[in-house]
mmCIF file of C-alpha atoms in Angstrom:
data_model
loop_
_atom_site.group_PDB
_atom_site.id
_atom_site.type_symbol
_atom_site.label_atom_id
_atom_site.label_comp_id
_atom_site.label_asym_id
_atom_site.label_seq_id
_atom_site.Cartn_x
_atom_site.Cartn_y
_atom_site.Cartn_z
ATOM 1 C CA GLY H 1 80.208 185.996 -109.403
ATOM 2 C CA GLN H 2 82.558 185.449 -112.055
ATOM 3 C CA GLN H 3 84.205 188.533 -113.815
ATOM 4 C CA LEU H 4 85.688 189.098 -117.369
ATOM 5 C CA ASN H 5 87.958 192.233 -117.791
ATOM 6 C CA GLN H 6 87.604 193.028 -121.465
ATOM 7 C CA SER H 7 89.726 195.142 -122.992
ATOM 8 C CA PRO H 8 89.827 198.073 -125.090
ATOM 9 C CA GLN H 9 86.251 199.100 -124.355
ATOM 10 C CA SER H 10 86.313 200.908 -127.772
ATOM 11 C CA MET H 11 88.733 201.144 -130.746
ATOM 12 C CA PHE H 12 88.978 203.601 -133.609
ATOM 13 C CA ILE H 13 90.982 202.808 -136.574
ATOM 14 C CA GLN H 14 92.329 202.830 -139.664
ATOM 15 C CA GLU H 15 91.359 200.617 -142.167
ATOM 16 C CA GLY H 16 93.713 198.059 -143.180
ATOM 17 C CA GLU H 17 95.250 198.017 -139.774
ATOM 18 C CA ASP H 18 95.799 194.924 -137.346
ATOM 19 C CA VAL H 19 93.277 194.816 -134.111
ATOM 20 C CA SER H 20 94.163 193.543 -130.843
ATOM 21 C CA MET H 21 91.676 193.047 -127.785
ATOM 22 C CA ASN H 22 91.933 190.674 -124.726
ATOM 23 C CA CYS H 23 89.986 189.237 -121.679
ATOM 24 C CA THR H 24 91.165 188.498 -118.347
ATOM 25 C CA SER H 25 89.412 186.505 -115.714
ATOM 26 C CA SER H 26 90.490 186.211 -112.086
ATOM 27 C CA SER H 27 89.447 182.527 -112.222
ATOM 28 C CA ILE H 28 90.195 179.679 -114.540
ATOM 29 C CA PHE H 29 87.954 179.092 -117.400
ATOM 30 C CA ASN H 30 87.731 175.832 -119.514
ATOM 31 C CA THR H 31 86.036 177.481 -122.680
ATOM 32 C CA TRP H 32 86.580 180.658 -124.366
ATOM 33 C CA LEU H 33 84.348 181.911 -127.189
ATOM 34 C CA TRP H 34 84.371 185.095 -128.985
ATOM 35 C CA TYR H 35 81.518 186.522 -130.370
ATOM 36 C CA LYS H 36 80.716 189.815 -132.782
ATOM 37 C CA GLN H 37 77.477 191.926 -132.733
ATOM 38 C CA ASP H 38 76.251 193.804 -135.326
ATOM 39 C CA PRO H 39 73.777 196.602 -134.544
ATOM 40 C CA GLY H 40 70.119 195.343 -134.137
ATOM 41 C CA GLU H 41 71.421 191.782 -134.237
ATOM 42 C CA GLY H 42 72.215 188.930 -131.958
ATOM 43 C CA PRO H 43 76.008 188.259 -131.406
ATOM 44 C CA VAL H 44 77.208 186.291 -133.838
ATOM 45 C CA LEU H 45 79.816 183.425 -132.815
ATOM 46 C CA LEU H 46 83.341 183.932 -134.388
ATOM 47 C CA ILE H 47 86.023 181.235 -132.493
ATOM 48 C CA ALA H 48 85.539 178.558 -130.081
ATOM 49 C CA LEU H 49 88.412 177.816 -127.571
ATOM 50 C CA TYR H 50 88.325 174.774 -126.012
ATOM 51 C CA LYS H 51 92.447 174.228 -124.725
ATOM 52 C CA ALA H 52 94.842 175.661 -122.812
ATOM 53 C CA GLY H 53 97.567 177.380 -125.414
ATOM 54 C CA GLU H 54 94.928 177.006 -128.516
ATOM 55 C CA LEU H 55 95.436 179.085 -131.503
ATOM 56 C CA THR H 56 92.590 179.301 -134.091
ATOM 57 C CA SER H 57 92.167 181.322 -136.892
ATOM 58 C CA ASN H 58 88.834 182.169 -138.812
ATOM 59 C CA GLY H 59 90.328 184.161 -141.935
ATOM 60 C CA ARG H 60 91.391 187.222 -140.866
ATOM 61 C CA LEU H 61 90.599 186.119 -137.099
ATOM 62 C CA THR H 62 92.980 184.463 -135.236
ATOM 63 C CA ALA H 63 92.069 183.714 -131.233
ATOM 64 C CA GLN H 64 94.200 182.114 -128.630
ATOM 65 C CA PHE H 65 92.917 180.073 -125.135
ATOM 66 C CA GLY H 66 95.882 181.592 -122.535
ATOM 67 C CA ILE H 67 98.304 179.311 -121.617
ATOM 68 C CA THR H 68 97.056 180.264 -117.651
ATOM 69 C CA ARG H 69 93.509 178.968 -118.512
ATOM 70 C CA LYS H 70 92.899 182.777 -117.477
ATOM 71 C CA ASP H 71 93.021 184.820 -120.531
ATOM 72 C CA SER H 72 92.177 185.090 -124.177
ATOM 73 C CA PHE H 73 92.779 187.199 -126.939
ATOM 74 C CA LEU H 74 91.363 187.808 -130.728
ATOM 75 C CA ASN H 75 93.203 189.820 -133.165
ATOM 76 C CA ILE H 76 92.201 191.240 -136.735
ATOM 77 C CA SER H 77 94.447 191.797 -139.227
ATOM 78 C CA ALA H 78 93.962 193.976 -142.469
ATOM 79 C CA SER H 79 91.105 195.507 -140.706
ATOM 80 C CA ILE H 80 88.165 196.197 -143.355
ATOM 81 C CA PRO H 81 85.080 198.252 -142.717
ATOM 82 C CA SER H 82 82.391 195.839 -142.371
ATOM 83 C CA ASP H 83 84.641 194.740 -139.259
ATOM 84 C CA VAL H 84 82.460 197.574 -137.556
ATOM 85 C CA GLY H 85 81.022 196.209 -134.299
ATOM 86 C CA ILE H 86 81.063 195.348 -130.930
ATOM 87 C CA TYR H 87 83.474 192.189 -129.512
ATOM 88 C CA PHE H 88 82.362 190.369 -126.848
ATOM 89 C CA CYS H 89 84.835 187.528 -124.957
ATOM 90 C CA ALA H 90 82.678 184.819 -123.300
ATOM 91 C CA GLY H 91 84.295 181.986 -120.944
ATOM 92 C CA GLN H 92 82.770 178.852 -119.161
ATOM 93 C CA PRO H 93 84.396 178.553 -115.930
ATOM 94 C CA ASP H 94 84.986 175.377 -114.260
ATOM 95 C CA ASN H 95 81.784 173.694 -112.088
ATOM 96 C CA ALA H 96 79.891 176.339 -113.912
ATOM 97 C CA GLY H 97 77.099 174.115 -115.704
ATOM 98 C CA ASN H 98 76.431 175.814 -119.269
ATOM 99 C CA MET H 99 76.723 179.007 -118.437
ATOM 100 C CA LEU H 100 78.992 181.846 -119.892
ATOM 101 C CA THR H 101 80.508 184.715 -118.688
ATOM 102 C CA PHE H 102 80.596 187.833 -121.047
ATOM 103 C CA GLY H 103 83.057 190.641 -121.212
ATOM 104 C CA GLY H 104 81.643 193.774 -121.300
ATOM 105 C CA GLY H 105 82.654 193.910 -125.534
ATOM 106 C CA THR H 106 85.022 195.990 -127.525
ATOM 107 C CA ARG H 107 83.117 198.651 -129.793
ATOM 108 C CA LEU H 108 85.566 198.766 -133.312
ATOM 109 C CA MET H 109 85.375 201.572 -135.619
ATOM 110 C CA VAL H 110 87.142 201.703 -138.812
ATOM 111 C CA LYS H 111 87.861 204.722 -140.913
ATOM 112 C CA PRO H 112 87.766 203.985 -144.698
ATOM 113 C CA ASP M 1 69.689 175.576 -141.797
ATOM 114 C CA ALA M 2 67.484 177.735 -139.764
ATOM 115 C CA GLY M 3 68.501 179.534 -136.845
ATOM 116 C CA VAL M 4 67.736 180.086 -133.520
ATOM 117 C CA ILE M 5 64.002 182.300 -133.903
ATOM 118 C CA GLN M 6 62.404 185.018 -131.626
ATOM 119 C CA SER M 7 59.370 186.866 -132.300
ATOM 120 C CA PRO M 8 58.538 189.360 -131.665
ATOM 121 C CA ARG M 9 61.469 191.644 -133.012
ATOM 122 C CA HIS M 10 60.105 194.988 -131.421
ATOM 123 C CA GLU M 11 57.615 194.671 -128.637
ATOM 124 C CA VAL M 12 56.403 198.360 -127.268
ATOM 125 C CA THR M 13 53.986 198.126 -124.469
ATOM 126 C CA GLU M 14 52.712 199.888 -121.427
ATOM 127 C CA MET M 15 53.398 199.680 -117.606
ATOM 128 C CA GLY M 16 51.667 196.960 -115.910
ATOM 129 C CA GLN M 17 50.940 194.912 -119.454
ATOM 130 C CA GLU M 18 51.857 191.339 -119.578
ATOM 131 C CA VAL M 19 54.699 190.878 -122.261
ATOM 132 C CA THR M 20 55.696 187.379 -123.607
ATOM 133 C CA LEU M 21 58.432 186.764 -125.609
ATOM 134 C CA ARG M 22 58.803 183.318 -127.736
ATOM 135 C CA CYS M 23 61.951 181.261 -128.583
ATOM 136 C CA LYS M 24 62.576 178.798 -131.096
ATOM 137 C CA PRO M 25 65.768 176.774 -130.553
ATOM 138 C CA ILE M 26 68.213 175.333 -133.282
ATOM 139 C CA SER M 27 67.067 171.645 -133.953
ATOM 140 C CA GLY M 28 69.009 169.309 -132.020
ATOM 141 C CA HIS M 29 69.895 171.636 -129.581
ATOM 142 C CA ASN M 30 69.546 170.595 -125.747
ATOM 143 C CA SER M 31 70.767 173.398 -123.831
ATOM 144 C CA LEU M 32 68.586 177.185 -123.966
ATOM 145 C CA PHE M 33 69.329 180.228 -122.666
ATOM 146 C CA TRP M 34 67.764 183.458 -121.925
ATOM 147 C CA TYR M 35 69.645 186.845 -121.260
ATOM 148 C CA ARG M 36 68.876 190.227 -121.527
ATOM 149 C CA GLN M 37 71.508 193.157 -122.682
ATOM 150 C CA THR M 38 71.418 196.509 -121.705
ATOM 151 C CA MET M 39 73.969 199.451 -121.775
ATOM 152 C CA MET M 40 74.240 199.778 -118.286
ATOM 153 C CA ARG M 41 74.771 196.352 -117.178
ATOM 154 C CA GLY M 42 75.854 194.406 -120.821
ATOM 155 C CA LEU M 43 74.634 191.284 -121.383
ATOM 156 C CA GLU M 44 73.179 189.411 -118.412
ATOM 157 C CA LEU M 45 72.113 185.578 -118.211
ATOM 158 C CA LEU M 46 68.782 185.380 -116.769
ATOM 159 C CA ILE M 47 67.794 181.486 -117.043
ATOM 160 C CA TYR M 48 68.842 178.785 -118.716
ATOM 161 C CA PHE M 49 67.375 175.234 -119.659
ATOM 162 C CA ASN M 50 69.104 171.276 -119.983
ATOM 163 C CA ASN M 51 66.809 169.049 -121.577
ATOM 164 C CA ASN M 52 64.099 171.491 -121.445
ATOM 165 C CA VAL M 53 64.283 171.849 -117.342
ATOM 166 C CA PRO M 54 65.593 174.920 -115.842
ATOM 167 C CA ILE M 55 68.805 174.596 -114.351
ATOM 168 C CA ASP M 56 69.314 178.219 -112.971
ATOM 169 C CA ASP M 57 67.169 180.994 -112.868
ATOM 170 C CA SER M 58 69.224 182.722 -110.362
ATOM 171 C CA GLY M 59 69.758 185.783 -113.166
ATOM 172 C CA MET M 60 65.807 186.116 -113.256
ATOM 173 C CA PRO M 61 65.296 189.942 -111.700
ATOM 174 C CA GLU M 62 62.059 188.940 -109.879
ATOM 175 C CA ASP M 63 58.885 187.276 -109.293
ATOM 176 C CA ARG M 64 57.637 188.895 -112.004
ATOM 177 C CA PHE M 65 59.806 187.313 -114.584
ATOM 178 C CA SER M 66 58.829 183.695 -115.298
ATOM 179 C CA ALA M 67 60.160 181.373 -118.329
ATOM 180 C CA LYS M 68 58.997 178.152 -119.557
ATOM 181 C CA MET M 69 60.348 175.618 -122.058
ATOM 182 C CA PRO M 70 56.960 173.297 -122.903
ATOM 183 C CA ASN M 71 59.091 171.098 -125.371
ATOM 184 C CA ALA M 72 62.571 171.025 -127.193
ATOM 185 C CA SER M 73 61.194 173.530 -129.858
ATOM 186 C CA PHE M 74 59.600 176.148 -127.615
ATOM 187 C CA SER M 75 60.262 178.524 -124.903
ATOM 188 C CA THR M 76 59.054 181.611 -123.383
ATOM 189 C CA LEU M 77 59.647 184.336 -120.954
ATOM 190 C CA LYS M 78 57.058 186.480 -119.261
ATOM 191 C CA ILE M 79 56.759 189.440 -117.960
ATOM 192 C CA GLN M 80 53.977 190.276 -115.738
ATOM 193 C CA PRO M 81 53.446 193.189 -114.735
ATOM 194 C CA SER M 82 55.779 195.243 -116.986
ATOM 195 C CA GLU M 83 57.966 198.335 -115.549
ATOM 196 C CA PRO M 84 59.826 200.702 -117.736
ATOM 197 C CA ARG M 85 62.931 199.066 -116.350
ATOM 198 C CA ASP M 86 62.726 196.045 -118.285
ATOM 199 C CA SER M 87 63.293 197.613 -121.325
ATOM 200 C CA ALA M 88 66.163 196.138 -122.714
ATOM 201 C CA VAL M 89 66.870 193.466 -125.765
ATOM 202 C CA TYR M 90 65.983 190.123 -124.964
ATOM 203 C CA PHE M 91 68.158 187.341 -126.556
ATOM 204 C CA CYS M 92 67.454 183.732 -126.831
ATOM 205 C CA ALA M 93 70.060 181.261 -127.199
ATOM 206 C CA SER M 94 70.531 177.757 -127.607
ATOM 207 C CA SER M 95 73.607 175.091 -127.815
ATOM 208 C CA LEU M 96 74.430 171.311 -128.177
ATOM 209 C CA VAL M 97 76.395 170.569 -124.760
ATOM 210 C CA LEU M 98 79.042 168.078 -125.222
ATOM 211 C CA ARG M 99 81.127 166.922 -122.843
ATOM 212 C CA LEU M 100 83.865 164.596 -124.539
ATOM 213 C CA GLY M 101 87.561 163.441 -122.899
ATOM 214 C CA GLY M 102 86.831 166.164 -120.180
ATOM 215 C CA SER M 103 86.322 168.882 -122.150
ATOM 216 C CA SER M 104 82.940 170.915 -122.565
ATOM 217 C CA TYR M 105 81.559 172.026 -125.905
ATOM 218 C CA ASN M 106 79.025 174.871 -125.282
ATOM 219 C CA GLU M 107 78.875 176.993 -128.513
ATOM 220 C CA GLN M 108 75.827 179.198 -127.886
ATOM 221 C CA PHE M 109 74.083 180.629 -131.020
ATOM 222 C CA PHE M 110 71.991 183.799 -130.428
ATOM 223 C CA GLY M 111 68.670 184.762 -132.394
ATOM 224 C CA PRO M 112 68.019 188.375 -133.370
ATOM 225 C CA GLY M 113 66.570 189.183 -130.330
ATOM 226 C CA THR M 114 63.469 191.166 -128.675
ATOM 227 C CA ARG M 115 64.044 195.124 -128.547
ATOM 228 C CA LEU M 116 61.312 195.508 -125.240
ATOM 229 C CA THR M 117 60.636 198.875 -124.263
ATOM 230 C CA VAL M 118 58.022 199.501 -121.858
ATOM 231 C CA LEU M 119 56.373 202.501 -121.368
#
């Protein structure tokens, strides 16, 4: 099946620092989505990307759809304590129907 | 607007018992997905429906698992009989899948999940 490699697996940073995480695939994806999951809750959609090279922002979050269509990154600027959580990338491969493949997640911890 | 609704939020049962998880998708969405999340395996897609029709159930672990979607506003995931290894958080997600100009738009919105513990 499809594989999504998400890195890093975890990050422990100081409040105010910028954060970067990424996902890579061996296959081409036509959609990239980034989610955040808080403890005890379901993943919440942060950003959706649909075109190679697309760069999209949502407040302090910025995500890009890699030009090769095999990768995506998510940046968080000036992190704050409420950014704590697990961030997941998800991609929809070509010819996969409506199925998404999820990365393993990046656990973000922010020290005030 | 109401998001995806799941019930129960928590379920504790004994091995061998039947478990039924329920989901109400976002009104107007045409696709519904059941996922299972564990520490070891992360998020796994179990089955998804398009316009109430099951499209891919290759992720369903075994015959003990079954899912139905009798109408556009309701779906169930049933485990019978349940086993301790079924303990996990089960999520339902829905999306309005659109295909425009060669692109596929599939933003999935998740419910809060059902935490299942099988003793």
